[in-house]
Amino acid sequence: MKGAQTKPLVISKYFVLSLFFSLPFILLLSLRPYYHRFSTATTNIPPSSDKSNSESADLKIRPGYTSYERYIKKQLNKTLDPKLRKIWTTRDWDRKIQVFSRFFDGLKGEGLISTESKALCIGARVGQEVEALRKIGVLDSIGMDLVPYPPLVVEGDFHNQPFGNNTFDFEFSNVFDHALYPERFVAEIERTLKPGGICVLHVALSRQTDKYSANDLYSVKPLKALFRRSTVVRVGKIDGFGLDTEIVFRKTTSTIQRS
């Protein structure tokens, strides 16, 4: 009778032990969806665009992004903020169009853009830049952002532009600081820009921008190094919504096909 009573206890002990040693595997299986999402989110970011490849003394990637998915989510928090979108489309609308029109009209006077140019504005939010380009006669213009704003802005990630090689004569952006992978950001510009095409970036040097920025830039040297198939036309000072420097590049070589 005593042996009959101890047998269930032995079986119970082995069951508990087996359950204990199985817990790591159960936990791993439960996390598989997260790892799958992480893997899927980063498939469009090639190994050559690892953050460490872009970092230097004058270009620092901000810490805290444990996955590309988390980075995109943070960027969307700003883009979809209803208060900001209301400001962008009402109070700021005319003011920003006037400022951008002045910038673009100056580039037009330098012969860097024309009414025949096909233009892209990267990170255009609600499209004030596009409207400004059309106002000065550059009618074939479109904006790109994570959230579309028809008819001025189409959906797209600047780390992986949804356009073919050699598409645009002119590309403009004032959101370089939002690039988690600066090398990829620039590579996509050079891929979609035609040989001889112009890229204009507005950036902030030597000071941090807003909390949504993914990198901090302290000189133009890292940018010059990242534009491997372009030459610098000029660098100048501006006063553009918290940004202080304008860098103009001209693409000089043909595009390497994206793998």
PDB file of C-alpha atoms in Angstrom:
ATOM      1  CA  MET A   1       0.000   0.000   0.000  1.00  0.00           C
ATOM      2  CA  LYS A   2       2.860   2.320   0.847  1.00  0.00           C
ATOM      3  CA  GLY A   3       4.531   1.656  -2.543  1.00  0.00           C
ATOM      4  CA  ALA A   4       1.262   2.433  -4.324  1.00  0.00           C
ATOM      5  CA  GLN A   5       1.154   5.840  -2.618  1.00  0.00           C
ATOM      6  CA  THR A   6       4.740   6.843  -3.483  1.00  0.00           C
ATOM      7  CA  LYS A   7       4.433   6.069  -7.208  1.00  0.00           C
ATOM      8  CA  PRO A   8       2.148   9.056  -8.002  1.00  0.00           C
ATOM      9  CA  LEU A   9       4.531  11.272  -6.057  1.00  0.00           C
ATOM     10  CA  VAL A  10       7.467  10.141  -8.186  1.00  0.00           C
ATOM     11  CA  ILE A  11       5.480  10.721 -11.385  1.00  0.00           C
ATOM     12  CA  SER A  12       4.410  14.120 -10.117  1.00  0.00           C
ATOM     13  CA  LYS A  13       8.020  15.086  -9.338  1.00  0.00           C
ATOM     14  CA  TYR A  14       9.190  14.163 -12.840  1.00  0.00           C
ATOM     15  CA  PHE A  15       6.281  16.068 -14.372  1.00  0.00           C
ATOM     16  CA  VAL A  16       7.200  19.230 -12.461  1.00  0.00           C
ATOM     17  CA  LEU A  17      10.859  18.898 -13.431  1.00  0.00           C
ATOM     18  CA  SER A  18      10.022  18.391 -17.106  1.00  0.00           C
ATOM     19  CA  LEU A  19       7.727  21.414 -17.031  1.00  0.00           C
ATOM     20  CA  PHE A  20      10.464  23.524 -15.419  1.00  0.00           C
ATOM     21  CA  PHE A  21      13.038  22.607 -18.074  1.00  0.00           C
ATOM     22  CA  SER A  22      10.471  23.212 -20.841  1.00  0.00           C
ATOM     23  CA  LEU A  23       9.737  26.790 -19.785  1.00  0.00           C
ATOM     24  CA  PRO A  24      12.617  28.383 -21.811  1.00  0.00           C
ATOM     25  CA  PHE A  25      11.362  26.688 -24.972  1.00  0.00           C
ATOM     26  CA  ILE A  26       7.772  27.759 -24.313  1.00  0.00           C
ATOM     27  CA  LEU A  27       8.946  31.332 -23.756  1.00  0.00           C
ATOM     28  CA  LEU A  28      10.985  31.279 -26.956  1.00  0.00           C
ATOM     29  CA  LEU A  29       7.993  30.080 -28.956  1.00  0.00           C
ATOM     30  CA  SER A  30       5.811  32.795 -27.447  1.00  0.00           C
ATOM     31  CA  LEU A  31       8.279  35.465 -28.623  1.00  0.00           C
ATOM     32  CA  ARG A  32       8.474  34.202 -32.206  1.00  0.00           C
ATOM     33  CA  PRO A  33       5.835  36.666 -33.529  1.00  0.00           C
ATOM     34  CA  TYR A  34       7.872  39.600 -32.152  1.00  0.00           C
ATOM     35  CA  TYR A  35      11.082  38.358 -33.767  1.00  0.00           C
ATOM     36  CA  HIS A  36       9.211  37.751 -36.998  1.00  0.00           C
ATOM     37  CA  ARG A  37       7.902  41.329 -37.026  1.00  0.00           C
ATOM     38  CA  PHE A  38      11.385  42.642 -36.280  1.00  0.00           C
ATOM     39  CA  SER A  39      12.867  40.597 -39.126  1.00  0.00           C
ATOM     40  CA  THR A  40      10.156  41.659 -41.576  1.00  0.00           C
ATOM     41  CA  ALA A  41      10.510  45.324 -40.650  1.00  0.00           C
ATOM     42  CA  THR A  42      14.238  45.326 -41.351  1.00  0.00           C
ATOM     43  CA  THR A  43      14.313  43.291 -44.568  1.00  0.00           C
ATOM     44  CA  ASN A  44      14.401  46.482 -46.649  1.00  0.00           C
ATOM     45  CA  ILE A  45      17.458  47.781 -44.779  1.00  0.00           C
ATOM     46  CA  PRO A  46      20.580  46.162 -46.290  1.00  0.00           C
ATOM     47  CA  PRO A  47      23.503  45.086 -44.100  1.00  0.00           C
ATOM     48  CA  SER A  48      25.642  47.886 -45.537  1.00  0.00           C
ATOM     49  CA  SER A  49      23.300  50.370 -43.867  1.00  0.00           C
ATOM     50  CA  ASP A  50      24.088  49.282 -40.322  1.00  0.00           C
ATOM     51  CA  LYS A  51      24.021  52.330 -38.064  1.00  0.00           C
ATOM     52  CA  SER A  52      27.683  51.923 -37.129  1.00  0.00           C
ATOM     53  CA  ASN A  53      28.729  52.417 -40.764  1.00  0.00           C
ATOM     54  CA  SER A  54      27.256  55.921 -40.754  1.00  0.00           C
ATOM     55  CA  GLU A  55      28.504  57.067 -37.371  1.00  0.00           C
ATOM     56  CA  SER A  56      31.468  59.368 -36.988  1.00  0.00           C
ATOM     57  CA  ALA A  57      32.625  62.109 -34.655  1.00  0.00           C
ATOM     58  CA  ASP A  58      30.333  64.562 -36.468  1.00  0.00           C
ATOM     59  CA  LEU A  59      27.346  62.259 -37.048  1.00  0.00           C
ATOM     60  CA  LYS A  60      25.875  60.398 -34.108  1.00  0.00           C
ATOM     61  CA  ILE A  61      22.963  57.962 -34.195  1.00  0.00           C
ATOM     62  CA  ARG A  62      20.719  58.372 -31.172  1.00  0.00           C
ATOM     63  CA  PRO A  63      20.379  55.271 -28.965  1.00  0.00           C
ATOM     64  CA  GLY A  64      17.152  53.651 -27.883  1.00  0.00           C
ATOM     65  CA  TYR A  65      15.796  52.095 -31.097  1.00  0.00           C
ATOM     66  CA  THR A  66      15.669  48.358 -30.379  1.00  0.00           C
ATOM     67  CA  SER A  67      13.989  47.577 -33.699  1.00  0.00           C
ATOM     68  CA  TYR A  68      13.141  49.281 -36.958  1.00  0.00           C
ATOM     69  CA  GLU A  69       9.486  48.749 -36.109  1.00  0.00           C
ATOM     70  CA  ARG A  70       9.844  50.842 -32.930  1.00  0.00           C
ATOM     71  CA  TYR A  71      11.615  53.567 -34.904  1.00  0.00           C
ATOM     72  CA  ILE A  72       8.789  53.732 -37.472  1.00  0.00           C
ATOM     73  CA  LYS A  73       6.185  53.779 -34.710  1.00  0.00           C
ATOM     74  CA  LYS A  74       7.867  56.780 -33.087  1.00  0.00           C
ATOM     75  CA  GLN A  75       8.008  58.649 -36.404  1.00  0.00           C
ATOM     76  CA  LEU A  76       4.325  57.923 -36.988  1.00  0.00           C
ATOM     77  CA  ASN A  77       3.508  59.347 -33.562  1.00  0.00           C
ATOM     78  CA  LYS A  78       4.616  62.742 -34.863  1.00  0.00           C
ATOM     79  CA  THR A  79       3.190  62.427 -38.358  1.00  0.00           C
ATOM     80  CA  LEU A  80      -0.245  61.336 -37.132  1.00  0.00           C
ATOM     81  CA  ASP A  81      -0.464  63.720 -34.179  1.00  0.00           C
ATOM     82  CA  PRO A  82      -3.865  65.422 -34.769  1.00  0.00           C
ATOM     83  CA  LYS A  83      -2.771  68.704 -33.155  1.00  0.00           C
ATOM     84  CA  LEU A  84       0.345  68.934 -35.336  1.00  0.00           C
ATOM     85  CA  ARG A  85      -1.537  68.012 -38.505  1.00  0.00           C
ATOM     86  CA  LYS A  86      -4.088  70.724 -37.783  1.00  0.00           C
ATOM     87  CA  ILE A  87      -1.293  73.280 -37.327  1.00  0.00           C
ATOM     88  CA  TRP A  88       0.477  72.127 -40.519  1.00  0.00           C
ATOM     89  CA  THR A  89      -2.690  72.435 -42.596  1.00  0.00           C
ATOM     90  CA  THR A  90      -4.000  75.709 -41.133  1.00  0.00           C
ATOM     91  CA  ARG A  91      -1.829  78.156 -39.193  1.00  0.00           C
ATOM     92  CA  ASP A  92       1.496  77.061 -40.735  1.00  0.00           C
ATOM     93  CA  TRP A  93       0.251  76.374 -44.247  1.00  0.00           C
ATOM     94  CA  ASP A  94       0.634  79.785 -45.939  1.00  0.00           C
ATOM     95  CA  ARG A  95       3.692  80.770 -43.909  1.00  0.00           C
ATOM     96  CA  LYS A  96       5.649  77.646 -44.826  1.00  0.00           C
ATOM     97  CA  ILE A  97       4.657  77.856 -48.485  1.00  0.00           C
ATOM     98  CA  GLN A  98       5.988  81.425 -48.610  1.00  0.00           C
ATOM     99  CA  VAL A  99       9.305  80.448 -47.019  1.00  0.00           C
ATOM    100  CA  PHE A 100       9.769  77.365 -49.197  1.00  0.00           C
ATOM    101  CA  SER A 101       8.821  79.352 -52.303  1.00  0.00           C
ATOM    102  CA  ARG A 102      11.603  81.812 -51.491  1.00  0.00           C
ATOM    103  CA  PHE A 103      14.119  78.990 -51.064  1.00  0.00           C
ATOM    104  CA  PHE A 104      13.106  77.261 -54.291  1.00  0.00           C
ATOM    105  CA  ASP A 105      12.891  80.485 -56.281  1.00  0.00           C
ATOM    106  CA  GLY A 106      16.504  81.178 -55.302  1.00  0.00           C
ATOM    107  CA  LEU A 107      17.540  77.737 -56.564  1.00  0.00           C
ATOM    108  CA  LYS A 108      15.619  78.390 -59.753  1.00  0.00           C
ATOM    109  CA  GLY A 109      17.538  81.659 -60.213  1.00  0.00           C
ATOM    110  CA  GLU A 110      20.792  79.685 -59.891  1.00  0.00           C
ATOM    111  CA  GLY A 111      19.674  77.258 -62.580  1.00  0.00           C
ATOM    112  CA  LEU A 112      19.560  74.343 -60.143  1.00  0.00           C
ATOM    113  CA  ILE A 113      15.880  73.689 -60.795  1.00  0.00           C
ATOM    114  CA  SER A 114      13.560  74.623 -63.656  1.00  0.00           C
ATOM    115  CA  THR A 115       9.924  74.433 -64.654  1.00  0.00           C
ATOM    116  CA  GLU A 116      10.825  71.272 -66.593  1.00  0.00           C
ATOM    117  CA  SER A 117      12.242  69.502 -63.531  1.00  0.00           C
ATOM    118  CA  LYS A 118      10.648  66.404 -62.057  1.00  0.00           C
ATOM    119  CA  ALA A 119      10.918  67.013 -58.299  1.00  0.00           C
ATOM    120  CA  LEU A 120      10.585  65.004 -55.091  1.00  0.00           C
ATOM    121  CA  CYS A 121      10.207  66.378 -51.558  1.00  0.00           C
ATOM    122  CA  ILE A 122      11.295  63.792 -48.974  1.00  0.00           C
ATOM    123  CA  GLY A 123       9.476  63.776 -45.635  1.00  0.00           C
ATOM    124  CA  ALA A 124       6.920  66.259 -46.896  1.00  0.00           C
ATOM    125  CA  ARG A 125       4.269  65.658 -44.182  1.00  0.00           C
ATOM    126  CA  VAL A 126       1.300  67.531 -45.684  1.00  0.00           C
ATOM    127  CA  GLY A 127       3.088  68.878 -48.741  1.00  0.00           C
ATOM    128  CA  GLN A 128       3.841  72.575 -48.186  1.00  0.00           C
ATOM    129  CA  GLU A 129       7.144  72.073 -50.043  1.00  0.00           C
ATOM    130  CA  VAL A 130       5.317  70.541 -53.003  1.00  0.00           C
ATOM    131  CA  GLU A 131       2.802  73.364 -53.107  1.00  0.00           C
ATOM    132  CA  ALA A 132       5.686  75.866 -53.027  1.00  0.00           C
ATOM    133  CA  LEU A 133       7.425  74.169 -55.959  1.00  0.00           C
ATOM    134  CA  ARG A 134       4.226  74.205 -57.986  1.00  0.00           C
ATOM    135  CA  LYS A 135       3.731  77.855 -57.095  1.00  0.00           C
ATOM    136  CA  ILE A 136       7.048  78.754 -58.810  1.00  0.00           C
ATOM    137  CA  GLY A 137       6.154  76.690 -61.876  1.00  0.00           C
ATOM    138  CA  VAL A 138       7.699  73.288 -61.076  1.00  0.00           C
ATOM    139  CA  LEU A 139       4.439  71.482 -61.708  1.00  0.00           C
ATOM    140  CA  ASP A 140       5.802  67.917 -61.906  1.00  0.00           C
ATOM    141  CA  SER A 141       6.424  67.724 -58.146  1.00  0.00           C
ATOM    142  CA  ILE A 142       5.417  65.193 -55.522  1.00  0.00           C
ATOM    143  CA  GLY A 143       6.035  64.659 -51.817  1.00  0.00           C
ATOM    144  CA  MET A 144       6.763  61.428 -49.963  1.00  0.00           C
ATOM    145  CA  ASP A 145       6.131  60.569 -46.309  1.00  0.00           C
ATOM    146  CA  LEU A 146       5.182  57.580 -44.156  1.00  0.00           C
ATOM    147  CA  VAL A 147       1.569  58.777 -44.270  1.00  0.00           C
ATOM    148  CA  PRO A 148       0.153  59.942 -47.621  1.00  0.00           C
ATOM    149  CA  TYR A 149      -1.613  63.278 -48.005  1.00  0.00           C
ATOM    150  CA  PRO A 150      -3.274  63.227 -51.447  1.00  0.00           C
ATOM    151  CA  PRO A 151      -2.810  64.734 -53.897  1.00  0.00           C
ATOM    152  CA  LEU A 152       0.474  66.295 -52.762  1.00  0.00           C
ATOM    153  CA  VAL A 153       2.132  63.466 -50.814  1.00  0.00           C
ATOM    154  CA  VAL A 154       2.429  59.741 -51.542  1.00  0.00           C
ATOM    155  CA  GLU A 155       3.290  57.024 -49.056  1.00  0.00           C
ATOM    156  CA  GLY A 156       6.933  56.003 -48.809  1.00  0.00           C
ATOM    157  CA  ASP A 157       9.876  55.332 -46.490  1.00  0.00           C
ATOM    158  CA  PHE A 158      12.950  57.445 -47.270  1.00  0.00           C
ATOM    159  CA  HIS A 159      15.143  54.453 -46.377  1.00  0.00           C
ATOM    160  CA  ASN A 160      13.510  52.559 -49.241  1.00  0.00           C
ATOM    161  CA  GLN A 161      11.960  54.943 -51.759  1.00  0.00           C
ATOM    162  CA  PRO A 162       9.075  53.531 -53.852  1.00  0.00           C
ATOM    163  CA  PHE A 163      10.499  54.955 -57.098  1.00  0.00           C
ATOM    164  CA  GLY A 164      12.636  53.613 -59.909  1.00  0.00           C
ATOM    165  CA  ASN A 165      16.249  54.437 -60.628  1.00  0.00           C
ATOM    166  CA  ASN A 166      17.023  57.826 -62.226  1.00  0.00           C
ATOM    167  CA  THR A 167      13.481  59.187 -61.736  1.00  0.00           C
ATOM    168  CA  PHE A 168      13.968  62.766 -60.508  1.00  0.00           C
ATOM    169  CA  ASP A 169      15.860  65.872 -61.622  1.00  0.00           C
ATOM    170  CA  PHE A 170      15.586  67.448 -58.166  1.00  0.00           C
ATOM    171  CA  GLU A 171      15.175  66.144 -54.616  1.00  0.00           C
ATOM    172  CA  PHE A 172      14.717  68.191 -51.462  1.00  0.00           C
ATOM    173  CA  SER A 173      14.578  67.242 -47.790  1.00  0.00           C
ATOM    174  CA  ASN A 174      14.695  68.923 -44.418  1.00  0.00           C
ATOM    175  CA  VAL A 175      14.312  65.704 -42.421  1.00  0.00           C
ATOM    176  CA  PHE A 176      17.803  64.206 -42.654  1.00  0.00           C
ATOM    177  CA  ASP A 177      17.926  64.245 -38.844  1.00  0.00           C
ATOM    178  CA  HIS A 178      15.047  61.743 -38.818  1.00  0.00           C
ATOM    179  CA  ALA A 179      17.075  59.108 -40.694  1.00  0.00           C
ATOM    180  CA  LEU A 180      18.005  56.135 -38.534  1.00  0.00           C
ATOM    181  CA  TYR A 181      20.203  54.901 -41.368  1.00  0.00           C
ATOM    182  CA  PRO A 182      21.794  58.022 -42.941  1.00  0.00           C
ATOM    183  CA  GLU A 183      23.812  55.940 -45.394  1.00  0.00           C
ATOM    184  CA  ARG A 184      20.635  54.350 -46.730  1.00  0.00           C
ATOM    185  CA  PHE A 185      18.825  57.699 -46.792  1.00  0.00           C
ATOM    186  CA  VAL A 186      21.537  59.141 -49.060  1.00  0.00           C
ATOM    187  CA  ALA A 187      21.907  55.976 -51.151  1.00  0.00           C
ATOM    188  CA  GLU A 188      18.203  56.113 -52.024  1.00  0.00           C
ATOM    189  CA  ILE A 189      18.493  59.744 -53.076  1.00  0.00           C
ATOM    190  CA  GLU A 190      21.420  58.936 -55.348  1.00  0.00           C
ATOM    191  CA  ARG A 191      19.595  55.901 -56.737  1.00  0.00           C
ATOM    192  CA  THR A 192      16.427  57.785 -57.686  1.00  0.00           C
ATOM    193  CA  LEU A 193      18.178  60.999 -58.808  1.00  0.00           C
ATOM    194  CA  LYS A 194      19.130  61.314 -62.472  1.00  0.00           C
ATOM    195  CA  PRO A 195      22.795  61.859 -63.386  1.00  0.00           C
ATOM    196  CA  GLY A 196      23.273  65.615 -63.271  1.00  0.00           C
ATOM    197  CA  GLY A 197      20.309  65.945 -60.905  1.00  0.00           C
ATOM    198  CA  ILE A 198      20.324  68.197 -57.861  1.00  0.00           C
ATOM    199  CA  CYS A 199      19.724  67.291 -54.217  1.00  0.00           C
ATOM    200  CA  VAL A 200      19.218  70.012 -51.596  1.00  0.00           C
ATOM    201  CA  LEU A 201      19.278  69.248 -47.882  1.00  0.00           C
ATOM    202  CA  HIS A 202      18.391  71.619 -45.066  1.00  0.00           C
ATOM    203  CA  VAL A 203      20.013  70.500 -41.800  1.00  0.00           C
ATOM    204  CA  ALA A 204      20.860  71.725 -38.323  1.00  0.00           C
ATOM    205  CA  LEU A 205      24.524  71.689 -37.296  1.00  0.00           C
ATOM    206  CA  SER A 206      26.071  71.642 -33.831  1.00  0.00           C
ATOM    207  CA  ARG A 207      22.780  71.468 -31.952  1.00  0.00           C
ATOM    208  CA  GLN A 208      20.107  68.889 -31.324  1.00  0.00           C
ATOM    209  CA  THR A 209      16.777  69.047 -33.115  1.00  0.00           C
ATOM    210  CA  ASP A 210      13.459  67.665 -31.840  1.00  0.00           C
ATOM    211  CA  LYS A 211      12.782  64.505 -29.838  1.00  0.00           C
ATOM    212  CA  TYR A 212      11.805  62.587 -32.978  1.00  0.00           C
ATOM    213  CA  SER A 213      15.251  62.975 -34.555  1.00  0.00           C
ATOM    214  CA  ALA A 214      17.259  59.782 -34.961  1.00  0.00           C
ATOM    215  CA  ASN A 215      20.675  61.371 -35.522  1.00  0.00           C
ATOM    216  CA  ASP A 216      22.657  64.494 -34.647  1.00  0.00           C
ATOM    217  CA  LEU A 217      24.910  66.209 -37.197  1.00  0.00           C
ATOM    218  CA  TYR A 218      27.792  68.475 -36.175  1.00  0.00           C
ATOM    219  CA  SER A 219      29.425  69.326 -39.525  1.00  0.00           C
ATOM    220  CA  VAL A 220      28.880  68.783 -43.267  1.00  0.00           C
ATOM    221  CA  LYS A 221      31.838  66.373 -43.507  1.00  0.00           C
ATOM    222  CA  PRO A 222      29.782  63.197 -42.895  1.00  0.00           C
ATOM    223  CA  LEU A 223      27.243  64.274 -45.523  1.00  0.00           C
ATOM    224  CA  LYS A 224      29.966  64.858 -48.094  1.00  0.00           C
ATOM    225  CA  ALA A 225      31.295  61.372 -47.368  1.00  0.00           C
ATOM    226  CA  LEU A 226      27.858  59.751 -47.658  1.00  0.00           C
ATOM    227  CA  PHE A 227      27.177  61.255 -51.117  1.00  0.00           C
ATOM    228  CA  ARG A 228      29.556  58.948 -52.950  1.00  0.00           C
ATOM    229  CA  ARG A 229      28.309  59.627 -56.479  1.00  0.00           C
ATOM    230  CA  SER A 230      27.770  63.361 -56.130  1.00  0.00           C
ATOM    231  CA  THR A 231      29.763  66.556 -55.734  1.00  0.00           C
ATOM    232  CA  VAL A 232      29.051  69.518 -53.483  1.00  0.00           C
ATOM    233  CA  VAL A 233      27.774  72.547 -55.400  1.00  0.00           C
ATOM    234  CA  ARG A 234      27.752  74.829 -52.375  1.00  0.00           C
ATOM    235  CA  VAL A 235      27.101  75.089 -48.639  1.00  0.00           C
ATOM    236  CA  GLY A 236      25.291  78.098 -47.190  1.00  0.00           C
ATOM    237  CA  LYS A 237      23.487  79.420 -44.143  1.00  0.00           C
ATOM    238  CA  ILE A 238      19.696  79.556 -43.981  1.00  0.00           C
ATOM    239  CA  ASP A 239      16.953  80.275 -41.478  1.00  0.00           C
ATOM    240  CA  GLY A 240      14.493  77.494 -42.084  1.00  0.00           C
ATOM    241  CA  PHE A 241      12.216  76.353 -39.265  1.00  0.00           C
ATOM    242  CA  GLY A 242      15.032  75.566 -36.842  1.00  0.00           C
ATOM    243  CA  LEU A 243      17.474  74.454 -39.538  1.00  0.00           C
ATOM    244  CA  ASP A 244      20.534  76.561 -40.267  1.00  0.00           C
ATOM    245  CA  THR A 245      22.503  75.042 -43.163  1.00  0.00           C
ATOM    246  CA  GLU A 246      21.738  74.328 -46.819  1.00  0.00           C
ATOM    247  CA  ILE A 247      23.884  71.810 -48.725  1.00  0.00           C
ATOM    248  CA  VAL A 248      23.491  71.409 -52.485  1.00  0.00           C
ATOM    249  CA  PHE A 249      24.745  68.272 -54.263  1.00  0.00           C
ATOM    250  CA  ARG A 250      24.895  67.363 -57.929  1.00  0.00           C
ATOM    251  CA  LYS A 251      24.856  63.702 -58.911  1.00  0.00           C
ATOM    252  CA  THR A 252      27.815  62.996 -61.201  1.00  0.00           C
ATOM    253  CA  THR A 253      27.738  59.252 -61.917  1.00  0.00           C
ATOM    254  CA  SER A 254      25.213  56.696 -63.061  1.00  0.00           C
ATOM    255  CA  THR A 255      23.112  54.765 -60.566  1.00  0.00           C
ATOM    256  CA  ILE A 256      24.167  51.384 -59.240  1.00  0.00           C
ATOM    257  CA  GLN A 257      21.174  49.065 -59.429  1.00  0.00           C
ATOM    258  CA  ARG A 258      19.521  48.356 -56.102  1.00  0.00           C
ATOM    259  CA  SER A 259      19.818  44.716 -55.125  1.00  0.00           C
TER     260      SER A 259
END
